[in-house]
N, CA and C of each residue as an Amber inpcrd file, in Angstrom:
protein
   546
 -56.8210000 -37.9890000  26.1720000 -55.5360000 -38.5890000  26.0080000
 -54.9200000 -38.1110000  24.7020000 -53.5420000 -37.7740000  24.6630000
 -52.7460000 -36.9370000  23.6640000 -52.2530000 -38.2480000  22.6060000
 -52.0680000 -38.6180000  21.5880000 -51.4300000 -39.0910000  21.0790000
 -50.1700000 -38.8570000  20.3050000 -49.4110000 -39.1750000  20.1400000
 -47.8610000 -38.8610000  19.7180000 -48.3140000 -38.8640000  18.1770000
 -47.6410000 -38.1470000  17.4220000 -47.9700000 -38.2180000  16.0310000
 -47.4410000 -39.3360000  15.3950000 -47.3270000 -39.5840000  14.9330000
 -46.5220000 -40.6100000  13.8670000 -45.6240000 -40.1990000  12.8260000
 -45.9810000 -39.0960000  12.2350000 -44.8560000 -38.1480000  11.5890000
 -43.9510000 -37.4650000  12.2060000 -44.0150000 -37.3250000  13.6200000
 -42.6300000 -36.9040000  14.5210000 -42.7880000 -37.4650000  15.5540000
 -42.3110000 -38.9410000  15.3280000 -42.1730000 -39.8620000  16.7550000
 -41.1480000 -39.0290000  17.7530000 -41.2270000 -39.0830000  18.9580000
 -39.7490000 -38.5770000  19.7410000 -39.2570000 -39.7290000  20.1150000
 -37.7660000 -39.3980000  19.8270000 -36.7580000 -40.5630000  20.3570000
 -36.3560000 -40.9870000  22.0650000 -36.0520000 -42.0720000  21.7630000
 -35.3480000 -42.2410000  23.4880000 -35.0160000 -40.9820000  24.3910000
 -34.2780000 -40.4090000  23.6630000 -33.7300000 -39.3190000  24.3300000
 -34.1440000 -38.1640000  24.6010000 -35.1090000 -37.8100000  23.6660000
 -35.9590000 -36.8550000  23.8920000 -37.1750000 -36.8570000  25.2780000
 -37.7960000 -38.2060000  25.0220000 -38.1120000 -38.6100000  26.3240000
 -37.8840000 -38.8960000  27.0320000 -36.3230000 -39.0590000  27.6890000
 -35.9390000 -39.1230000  28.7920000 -35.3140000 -38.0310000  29.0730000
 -35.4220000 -36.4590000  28.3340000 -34.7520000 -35.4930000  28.5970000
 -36.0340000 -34.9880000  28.6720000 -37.5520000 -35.1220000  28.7460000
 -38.7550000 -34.7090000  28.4930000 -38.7820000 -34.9330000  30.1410000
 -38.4150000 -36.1190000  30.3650000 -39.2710000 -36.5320000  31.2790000
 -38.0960000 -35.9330000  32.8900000 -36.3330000 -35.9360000  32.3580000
 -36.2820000 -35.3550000  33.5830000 -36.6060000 -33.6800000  33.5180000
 -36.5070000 -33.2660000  32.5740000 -37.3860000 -31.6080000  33.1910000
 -38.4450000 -31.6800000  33.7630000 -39.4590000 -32.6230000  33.4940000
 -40.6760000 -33.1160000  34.4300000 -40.5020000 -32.9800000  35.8390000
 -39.5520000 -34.4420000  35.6740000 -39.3840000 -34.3750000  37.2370000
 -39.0450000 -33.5900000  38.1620000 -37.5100000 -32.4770000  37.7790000
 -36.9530000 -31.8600000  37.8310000 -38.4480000 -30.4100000  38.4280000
 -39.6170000 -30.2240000  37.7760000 -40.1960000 -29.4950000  38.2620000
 -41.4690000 -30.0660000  39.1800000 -41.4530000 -31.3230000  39.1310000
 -42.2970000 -31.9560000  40.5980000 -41.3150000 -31.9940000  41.3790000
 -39.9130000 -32.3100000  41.5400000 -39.4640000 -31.9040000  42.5190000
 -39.0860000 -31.1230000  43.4120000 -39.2350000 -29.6650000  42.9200000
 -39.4470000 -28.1450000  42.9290000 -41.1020000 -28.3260000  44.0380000
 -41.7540000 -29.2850000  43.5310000 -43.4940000 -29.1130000  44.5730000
 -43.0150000 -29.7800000  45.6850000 -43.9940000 -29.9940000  45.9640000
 -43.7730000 -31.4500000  47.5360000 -44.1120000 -32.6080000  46.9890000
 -42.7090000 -32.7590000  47.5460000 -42.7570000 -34.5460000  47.0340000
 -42.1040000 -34.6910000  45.6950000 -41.9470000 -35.6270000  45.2750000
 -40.7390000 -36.6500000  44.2490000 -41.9810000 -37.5030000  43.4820000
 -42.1610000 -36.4610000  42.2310000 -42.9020000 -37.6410000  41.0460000
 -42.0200000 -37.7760000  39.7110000 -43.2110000 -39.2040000  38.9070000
 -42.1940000 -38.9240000  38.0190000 -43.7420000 -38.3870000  37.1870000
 -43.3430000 -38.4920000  35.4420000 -44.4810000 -38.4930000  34.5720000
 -44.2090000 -39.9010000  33.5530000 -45.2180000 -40.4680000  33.5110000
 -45.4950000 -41.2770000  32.9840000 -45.7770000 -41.3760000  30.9670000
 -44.5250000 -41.7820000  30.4240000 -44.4840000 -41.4620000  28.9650000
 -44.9300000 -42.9980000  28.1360000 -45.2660000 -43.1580000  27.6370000
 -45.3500000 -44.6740000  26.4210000 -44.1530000 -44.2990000  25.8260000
 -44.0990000 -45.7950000  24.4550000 -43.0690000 -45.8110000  23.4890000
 -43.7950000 -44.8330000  22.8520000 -42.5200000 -44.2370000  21.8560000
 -43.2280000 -43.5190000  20.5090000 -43.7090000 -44.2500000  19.7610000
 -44.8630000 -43.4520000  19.1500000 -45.7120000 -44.1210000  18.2390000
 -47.5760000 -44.7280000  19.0330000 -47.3640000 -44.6840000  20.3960000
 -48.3390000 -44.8730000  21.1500000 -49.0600000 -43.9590000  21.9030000
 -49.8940000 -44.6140000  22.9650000 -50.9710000 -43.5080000  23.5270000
 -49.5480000 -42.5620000  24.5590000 -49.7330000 -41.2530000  24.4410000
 -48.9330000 -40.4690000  25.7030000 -49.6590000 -40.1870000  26.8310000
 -49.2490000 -40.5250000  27.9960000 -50.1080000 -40.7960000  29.4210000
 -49.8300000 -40.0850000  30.1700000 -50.3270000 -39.2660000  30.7230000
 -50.5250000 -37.9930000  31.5710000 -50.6560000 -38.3900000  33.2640000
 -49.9500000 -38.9170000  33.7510000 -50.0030000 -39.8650000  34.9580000
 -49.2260000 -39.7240000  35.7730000 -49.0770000 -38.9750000  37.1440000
 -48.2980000 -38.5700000  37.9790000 -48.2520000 -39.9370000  39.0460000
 -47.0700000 -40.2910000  39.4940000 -47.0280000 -41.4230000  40.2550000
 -45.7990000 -40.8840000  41.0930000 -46.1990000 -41.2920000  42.3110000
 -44.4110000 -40.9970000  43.6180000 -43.5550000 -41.8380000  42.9440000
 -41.9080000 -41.4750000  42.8910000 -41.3980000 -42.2490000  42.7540000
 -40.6900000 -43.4340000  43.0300000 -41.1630000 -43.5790000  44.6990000
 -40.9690000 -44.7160000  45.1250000 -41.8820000 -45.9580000  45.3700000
 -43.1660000 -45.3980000  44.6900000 -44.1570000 -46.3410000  43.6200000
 -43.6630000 -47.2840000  42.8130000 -43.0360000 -46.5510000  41.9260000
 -42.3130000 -47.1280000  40.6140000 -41.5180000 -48.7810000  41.7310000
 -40.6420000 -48.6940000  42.8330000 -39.6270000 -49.4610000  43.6330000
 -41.2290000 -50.6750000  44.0200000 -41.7680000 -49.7980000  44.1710000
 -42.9020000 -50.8860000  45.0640000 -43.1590000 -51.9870000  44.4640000
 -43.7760000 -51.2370000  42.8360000 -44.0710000 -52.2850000  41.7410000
 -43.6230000 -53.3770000  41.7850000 -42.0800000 -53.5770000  42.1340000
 -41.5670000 -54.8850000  42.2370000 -41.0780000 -55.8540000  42.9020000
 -42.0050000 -54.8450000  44.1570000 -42.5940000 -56.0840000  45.5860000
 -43.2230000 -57.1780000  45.3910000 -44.5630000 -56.6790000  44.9610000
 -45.6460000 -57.5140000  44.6610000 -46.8500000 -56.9300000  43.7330000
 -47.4420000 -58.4930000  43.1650000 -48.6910000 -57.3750000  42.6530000
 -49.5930000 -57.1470000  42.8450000 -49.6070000 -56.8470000  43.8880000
 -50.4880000 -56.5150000  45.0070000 -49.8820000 -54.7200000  44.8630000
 -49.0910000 -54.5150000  45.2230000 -48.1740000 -53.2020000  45.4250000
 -48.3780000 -52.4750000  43.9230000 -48.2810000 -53.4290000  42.8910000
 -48.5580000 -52.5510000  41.3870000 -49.9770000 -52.2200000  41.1380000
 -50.7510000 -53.0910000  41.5800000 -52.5280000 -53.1580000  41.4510000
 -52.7630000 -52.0610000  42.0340000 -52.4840000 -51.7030000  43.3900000
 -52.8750000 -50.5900000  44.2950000 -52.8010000 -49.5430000  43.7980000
 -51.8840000 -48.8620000  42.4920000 -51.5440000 -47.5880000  42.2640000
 -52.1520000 -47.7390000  41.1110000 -52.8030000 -46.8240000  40.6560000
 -53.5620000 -46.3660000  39.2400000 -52.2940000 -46.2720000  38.3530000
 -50.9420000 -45.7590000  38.3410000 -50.2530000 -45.6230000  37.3560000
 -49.6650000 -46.8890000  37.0330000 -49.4740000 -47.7410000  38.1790000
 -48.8000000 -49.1530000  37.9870000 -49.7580000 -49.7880000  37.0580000
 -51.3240000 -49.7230000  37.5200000 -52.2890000 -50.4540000  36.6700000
 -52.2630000 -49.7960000  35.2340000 -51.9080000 -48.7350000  34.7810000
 -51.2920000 -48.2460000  33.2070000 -50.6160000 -49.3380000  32.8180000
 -49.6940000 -49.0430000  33.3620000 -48.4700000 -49.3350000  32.9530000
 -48.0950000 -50.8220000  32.5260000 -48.6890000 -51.4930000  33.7970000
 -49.2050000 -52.8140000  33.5500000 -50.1440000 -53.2540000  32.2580000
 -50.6370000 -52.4270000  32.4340000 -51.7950000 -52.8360000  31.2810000
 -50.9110000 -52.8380000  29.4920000 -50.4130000 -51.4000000  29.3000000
 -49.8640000 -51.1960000  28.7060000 -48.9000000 -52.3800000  27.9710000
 -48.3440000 -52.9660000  29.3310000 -47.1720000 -53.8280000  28.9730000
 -47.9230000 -55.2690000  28.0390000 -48.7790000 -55.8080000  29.2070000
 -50.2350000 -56.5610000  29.0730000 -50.4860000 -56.5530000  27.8750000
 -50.7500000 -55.6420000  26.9730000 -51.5360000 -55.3060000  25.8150000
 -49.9230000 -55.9870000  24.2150000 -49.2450000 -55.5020000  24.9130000
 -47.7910000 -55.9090000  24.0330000 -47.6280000 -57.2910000  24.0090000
 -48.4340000 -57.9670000  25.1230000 -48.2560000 -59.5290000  25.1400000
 -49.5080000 -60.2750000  24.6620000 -50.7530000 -58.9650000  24.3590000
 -52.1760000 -59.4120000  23.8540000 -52.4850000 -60.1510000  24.7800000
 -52.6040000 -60.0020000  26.1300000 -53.5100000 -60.3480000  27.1360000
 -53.6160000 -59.4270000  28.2890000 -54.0740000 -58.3160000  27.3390000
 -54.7820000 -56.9340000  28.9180000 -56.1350000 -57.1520000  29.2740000
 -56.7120000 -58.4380000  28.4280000 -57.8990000 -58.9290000  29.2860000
 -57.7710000 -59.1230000  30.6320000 -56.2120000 -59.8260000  30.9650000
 -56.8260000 -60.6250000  32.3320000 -56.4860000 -59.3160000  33.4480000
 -56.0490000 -58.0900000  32.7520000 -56.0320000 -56.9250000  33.9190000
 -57.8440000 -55.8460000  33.7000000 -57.8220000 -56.2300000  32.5760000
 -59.7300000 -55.6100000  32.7860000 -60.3620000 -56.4490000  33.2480000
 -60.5960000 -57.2790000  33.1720000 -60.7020000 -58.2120000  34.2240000
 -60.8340000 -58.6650000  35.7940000 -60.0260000 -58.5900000  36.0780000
 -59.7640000 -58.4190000  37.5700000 -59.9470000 -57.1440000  37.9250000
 -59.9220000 -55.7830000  36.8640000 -60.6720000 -54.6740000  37.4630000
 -61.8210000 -54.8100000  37.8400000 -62.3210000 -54.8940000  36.5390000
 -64.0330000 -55.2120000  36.1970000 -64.4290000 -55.7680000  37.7740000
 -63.9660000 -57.0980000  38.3750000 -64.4090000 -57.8280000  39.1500000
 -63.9910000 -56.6650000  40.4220000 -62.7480000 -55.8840000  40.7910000
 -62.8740000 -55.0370000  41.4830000 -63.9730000 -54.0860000  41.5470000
 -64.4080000 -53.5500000  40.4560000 -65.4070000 -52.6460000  40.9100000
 -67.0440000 -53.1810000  40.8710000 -67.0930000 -54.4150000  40.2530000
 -68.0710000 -55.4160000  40.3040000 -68.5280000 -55.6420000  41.9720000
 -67.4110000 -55.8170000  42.8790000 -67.6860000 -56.0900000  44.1360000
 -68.2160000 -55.2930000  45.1620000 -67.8450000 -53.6770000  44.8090000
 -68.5600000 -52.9660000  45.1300000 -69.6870000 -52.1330000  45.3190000
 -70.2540000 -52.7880000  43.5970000 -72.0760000 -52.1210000  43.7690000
 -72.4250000 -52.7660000  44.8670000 -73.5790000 -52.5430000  45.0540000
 -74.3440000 -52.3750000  46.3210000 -76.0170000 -52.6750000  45.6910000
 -76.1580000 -52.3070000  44.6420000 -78.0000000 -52.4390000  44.1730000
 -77.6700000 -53.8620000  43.6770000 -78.8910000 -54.5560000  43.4060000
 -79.0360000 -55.4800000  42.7760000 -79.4980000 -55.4370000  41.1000000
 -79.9920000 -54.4220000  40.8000000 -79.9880000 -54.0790000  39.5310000
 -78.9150000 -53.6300000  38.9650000 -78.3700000 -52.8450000  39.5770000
 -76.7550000 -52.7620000  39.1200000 -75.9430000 -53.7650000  38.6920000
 -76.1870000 -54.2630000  39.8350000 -75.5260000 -55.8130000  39.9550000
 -75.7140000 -56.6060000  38.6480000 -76.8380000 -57.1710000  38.4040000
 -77.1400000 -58.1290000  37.6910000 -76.7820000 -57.5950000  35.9280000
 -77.0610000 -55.6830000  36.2330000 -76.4500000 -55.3220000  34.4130000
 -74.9280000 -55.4790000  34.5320000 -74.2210000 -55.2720000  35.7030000
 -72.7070000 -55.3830000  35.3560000 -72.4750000 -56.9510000  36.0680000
 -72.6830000 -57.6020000  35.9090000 -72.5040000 -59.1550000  35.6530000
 -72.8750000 -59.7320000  34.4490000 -74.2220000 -58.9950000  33.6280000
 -73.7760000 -59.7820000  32.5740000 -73.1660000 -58.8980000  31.3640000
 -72.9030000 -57.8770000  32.0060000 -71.4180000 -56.7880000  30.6890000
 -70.0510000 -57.5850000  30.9870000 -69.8180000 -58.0790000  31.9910000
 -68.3470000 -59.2870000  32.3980000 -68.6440000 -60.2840000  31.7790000
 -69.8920000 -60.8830000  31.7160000 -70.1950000 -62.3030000  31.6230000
 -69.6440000 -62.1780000  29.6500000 -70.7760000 -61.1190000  29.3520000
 -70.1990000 -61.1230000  28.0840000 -68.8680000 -60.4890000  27.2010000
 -68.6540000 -59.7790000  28.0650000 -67.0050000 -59.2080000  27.6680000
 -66.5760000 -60.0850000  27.9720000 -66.0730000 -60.9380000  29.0160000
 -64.7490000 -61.4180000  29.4320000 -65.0030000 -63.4330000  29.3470000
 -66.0980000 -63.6150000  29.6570000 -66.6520000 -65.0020000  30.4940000
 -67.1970000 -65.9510000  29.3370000 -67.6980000 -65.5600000  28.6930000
 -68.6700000 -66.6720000  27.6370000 -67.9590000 -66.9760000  26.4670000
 -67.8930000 -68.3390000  25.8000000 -66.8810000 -68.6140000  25.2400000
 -66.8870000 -67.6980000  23.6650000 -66.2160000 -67.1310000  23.3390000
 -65.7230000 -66.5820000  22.1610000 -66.4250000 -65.0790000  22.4600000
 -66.1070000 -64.6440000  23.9470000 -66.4530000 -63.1240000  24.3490000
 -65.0030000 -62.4750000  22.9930000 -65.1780000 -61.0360000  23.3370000
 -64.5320000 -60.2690000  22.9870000 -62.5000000 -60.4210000  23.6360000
 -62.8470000 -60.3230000  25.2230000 -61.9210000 -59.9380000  25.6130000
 -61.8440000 -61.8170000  25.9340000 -62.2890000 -62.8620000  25.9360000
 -62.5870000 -63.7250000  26.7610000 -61.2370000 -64.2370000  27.2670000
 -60.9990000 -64.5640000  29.0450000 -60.1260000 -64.8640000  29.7000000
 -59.8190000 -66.5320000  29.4380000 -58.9630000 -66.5310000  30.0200000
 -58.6770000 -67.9970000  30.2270000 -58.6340000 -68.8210000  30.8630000
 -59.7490000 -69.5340000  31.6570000 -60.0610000 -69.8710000  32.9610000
 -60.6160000 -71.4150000  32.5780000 -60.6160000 -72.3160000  33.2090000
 -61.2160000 -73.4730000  32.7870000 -62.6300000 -73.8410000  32.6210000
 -63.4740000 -74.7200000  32.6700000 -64.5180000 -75.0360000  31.6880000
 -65.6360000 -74.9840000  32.8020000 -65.3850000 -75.3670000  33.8280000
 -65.8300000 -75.8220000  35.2800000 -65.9790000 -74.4150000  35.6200000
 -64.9730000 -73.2730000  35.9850000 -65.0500000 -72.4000000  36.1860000
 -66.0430000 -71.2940000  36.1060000 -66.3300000 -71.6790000  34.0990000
 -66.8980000 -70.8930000  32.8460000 -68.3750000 -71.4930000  33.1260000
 -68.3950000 -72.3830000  33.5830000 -70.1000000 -72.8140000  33.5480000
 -70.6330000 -72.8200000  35.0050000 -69.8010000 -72.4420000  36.0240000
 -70.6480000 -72.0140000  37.2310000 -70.7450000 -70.5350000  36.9630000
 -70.1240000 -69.6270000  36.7410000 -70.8340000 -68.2350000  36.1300000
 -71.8830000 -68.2500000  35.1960000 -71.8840000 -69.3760000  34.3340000
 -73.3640000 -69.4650000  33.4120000 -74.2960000 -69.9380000  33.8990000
 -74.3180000 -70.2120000  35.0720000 -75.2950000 -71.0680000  35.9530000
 -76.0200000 -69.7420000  36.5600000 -75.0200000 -69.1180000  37.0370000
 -75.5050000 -68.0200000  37.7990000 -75.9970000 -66.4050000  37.6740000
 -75.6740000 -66.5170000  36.0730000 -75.8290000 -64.9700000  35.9730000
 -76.8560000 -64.3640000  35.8710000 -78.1710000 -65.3180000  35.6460000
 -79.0370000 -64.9790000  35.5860000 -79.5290000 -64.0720000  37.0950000
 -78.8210000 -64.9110000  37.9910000 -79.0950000 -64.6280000  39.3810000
 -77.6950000 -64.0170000  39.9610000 -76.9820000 -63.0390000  39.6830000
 -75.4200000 -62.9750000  40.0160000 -75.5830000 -62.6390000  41.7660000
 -74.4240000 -63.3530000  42.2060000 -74.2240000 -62.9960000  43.4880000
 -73.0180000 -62.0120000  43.7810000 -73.1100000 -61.6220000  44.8230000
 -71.5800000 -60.9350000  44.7580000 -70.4350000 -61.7170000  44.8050000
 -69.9500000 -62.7560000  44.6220000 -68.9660000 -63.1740000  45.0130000
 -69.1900000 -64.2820000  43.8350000 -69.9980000 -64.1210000  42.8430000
 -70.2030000 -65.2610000  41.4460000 -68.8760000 -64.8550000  40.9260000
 -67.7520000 -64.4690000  40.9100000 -66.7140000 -64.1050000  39.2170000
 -65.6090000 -64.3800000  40.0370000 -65.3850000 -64.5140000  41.5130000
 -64.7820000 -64.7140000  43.0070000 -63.3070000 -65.6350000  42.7320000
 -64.2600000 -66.7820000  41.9710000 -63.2320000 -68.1320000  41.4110000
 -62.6190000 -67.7710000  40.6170000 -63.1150000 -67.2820000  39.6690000
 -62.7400000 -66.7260000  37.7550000 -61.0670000 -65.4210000  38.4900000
 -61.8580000 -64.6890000  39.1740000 -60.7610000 -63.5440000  39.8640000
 -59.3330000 -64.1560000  40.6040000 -59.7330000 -64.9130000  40.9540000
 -58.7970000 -65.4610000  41.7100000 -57.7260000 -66.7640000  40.8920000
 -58.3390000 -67.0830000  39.9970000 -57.9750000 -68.0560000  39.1040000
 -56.8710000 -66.6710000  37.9610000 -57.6900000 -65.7130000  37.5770000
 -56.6180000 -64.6790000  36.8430000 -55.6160000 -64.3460000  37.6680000
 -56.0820000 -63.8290000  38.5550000 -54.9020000 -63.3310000  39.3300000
 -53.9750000 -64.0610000  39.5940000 -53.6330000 -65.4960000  39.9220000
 -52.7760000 -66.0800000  39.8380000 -52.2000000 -66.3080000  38.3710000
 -52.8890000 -66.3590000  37.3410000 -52.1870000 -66.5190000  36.3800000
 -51.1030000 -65.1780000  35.9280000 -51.4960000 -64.1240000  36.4350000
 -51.1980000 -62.7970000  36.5780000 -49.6210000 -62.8940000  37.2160000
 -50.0770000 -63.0420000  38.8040000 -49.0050000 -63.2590000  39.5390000
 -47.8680000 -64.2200000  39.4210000 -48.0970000 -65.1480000  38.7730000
 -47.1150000 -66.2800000  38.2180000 -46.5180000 -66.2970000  36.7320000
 -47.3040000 -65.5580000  35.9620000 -46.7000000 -65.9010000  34.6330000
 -46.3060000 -64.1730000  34.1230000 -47.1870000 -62.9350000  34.0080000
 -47.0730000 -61.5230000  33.5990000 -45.9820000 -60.6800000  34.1510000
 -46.8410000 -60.9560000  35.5210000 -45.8750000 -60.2660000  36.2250000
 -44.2770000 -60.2720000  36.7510000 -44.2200000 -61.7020000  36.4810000
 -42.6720000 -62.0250000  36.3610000 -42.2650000 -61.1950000  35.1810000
 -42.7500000 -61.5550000  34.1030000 -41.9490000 -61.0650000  32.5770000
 -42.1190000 -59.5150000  32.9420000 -42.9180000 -58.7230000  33.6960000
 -43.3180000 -57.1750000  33.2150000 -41.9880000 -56.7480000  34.0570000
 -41.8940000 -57.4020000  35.3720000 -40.7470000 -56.9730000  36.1880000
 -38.9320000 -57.0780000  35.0370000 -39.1750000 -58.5060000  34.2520000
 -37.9510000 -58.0940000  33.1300000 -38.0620000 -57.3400000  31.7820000
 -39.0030000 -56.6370000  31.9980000 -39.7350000 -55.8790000  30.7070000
 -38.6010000 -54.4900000  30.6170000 -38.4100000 -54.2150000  29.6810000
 -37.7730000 -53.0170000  29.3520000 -38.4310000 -51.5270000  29.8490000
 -39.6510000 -52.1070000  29.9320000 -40.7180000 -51.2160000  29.9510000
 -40.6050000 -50.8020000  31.5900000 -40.1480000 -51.6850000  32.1080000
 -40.5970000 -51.4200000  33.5200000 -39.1650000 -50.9980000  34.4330000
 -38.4110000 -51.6160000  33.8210000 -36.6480000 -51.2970000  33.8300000
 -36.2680000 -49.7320000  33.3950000 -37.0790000 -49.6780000  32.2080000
 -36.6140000 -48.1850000  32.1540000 -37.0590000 -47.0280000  33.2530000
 -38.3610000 -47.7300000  33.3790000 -39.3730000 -46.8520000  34.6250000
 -38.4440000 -46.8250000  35.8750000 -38.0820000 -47.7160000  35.9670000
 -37.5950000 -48.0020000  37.5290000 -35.6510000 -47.3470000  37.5630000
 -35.3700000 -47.4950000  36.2060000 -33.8920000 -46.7580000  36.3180000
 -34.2260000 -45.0540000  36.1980000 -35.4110000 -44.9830000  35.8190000
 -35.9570000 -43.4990000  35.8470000 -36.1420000 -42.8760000  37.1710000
 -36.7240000 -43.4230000  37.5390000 -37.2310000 -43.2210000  38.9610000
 -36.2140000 -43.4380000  40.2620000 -34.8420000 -43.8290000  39.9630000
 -33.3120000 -44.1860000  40.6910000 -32.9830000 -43.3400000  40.7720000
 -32.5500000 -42.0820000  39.3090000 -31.9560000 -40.9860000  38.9300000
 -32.1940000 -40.0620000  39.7540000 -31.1430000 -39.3580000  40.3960000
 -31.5240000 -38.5820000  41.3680000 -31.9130000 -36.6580000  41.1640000
């Protein structure tokens, strides 16, 4: 990942004159992308997304989760509000659901348990107390479907409180008037 210098931030304009020559030459390939830029001064993201991705985003978030660049971007935004826990998070528990060993299992249940789950973790979510102590009950023994409640409990907080604001985010407005431009 490239980082932007700090001694020659680029301006608005530069990145949006960056970004339609971008486009301008994915649209030249097959198919309509855009490229995916941060503010100056932040990480620069190398992230090709269709541009009627960008429109989806603000279906549902369900529709932003699905695309790797939405989950950037999201995150990104997430991180400006100091809670991109509850999107590692609900990853974590995405790819949590898919091991298959039980040794696997039980080391990445308790890398969640202690990143995200136990009180004064690193990333720790915000889930209630009831919640927090049937995962401590269980991790010794994790099941697949132990973090199930905790996931579903973020995700709504996600879907009701983030994702409203990310959809009036500048961040996501600019993306989406980007991605209009013909």
């Amino acid at each position: 990942m490239k980082r932007l210098s700090q001694s020659s931030p680029l301006g608005r304009e530069e990145i949006q004159d960056k970004m339609k020559r971008l486009r301008q030459k994915e649209r030249e390939k097959e198919g309509t992308y855009f490229q995916y830029f941060l503010i100056p001064g932040t990480d620069l993201r190398a992230h090709m997304a269709p541009v009627d991705d960008v429109g989806a985003w603000g279906e549902s978030l369900d529709h932003l989760l699905e695309c790797k660049t939405g989950q950037l971007v999201f995150e990104d935004f997430l991180r400006t509000e100091y809670s991109e826990e509850n999107l590692l998070f609900w990853l974590a528990c995405e790819d949590y659901r898919k091991i298959t060993s039980k040794t696997k299992m039980t080391v990445a249940a308790k890398r969640i348990y202690t990143e995200f789950v136990q009180v004064d973790a690193p990333r720790q979510i915000n889930i209630d107390c009831v919640t927090r102590e049937e995962i401590s009950e269980n991790i010794s023994e994790p099941a697949p479907n132990c973090f199930d409640g905790a996931q579903r409990l973020i995700y709504a907080l996600m879907e009701n409180d983030c994702y409203p604001r990310f959809l009036k985010s500048d961040m996501y407005q600019a993306l989406l008037e980007q991605a209009e431009q013909p």
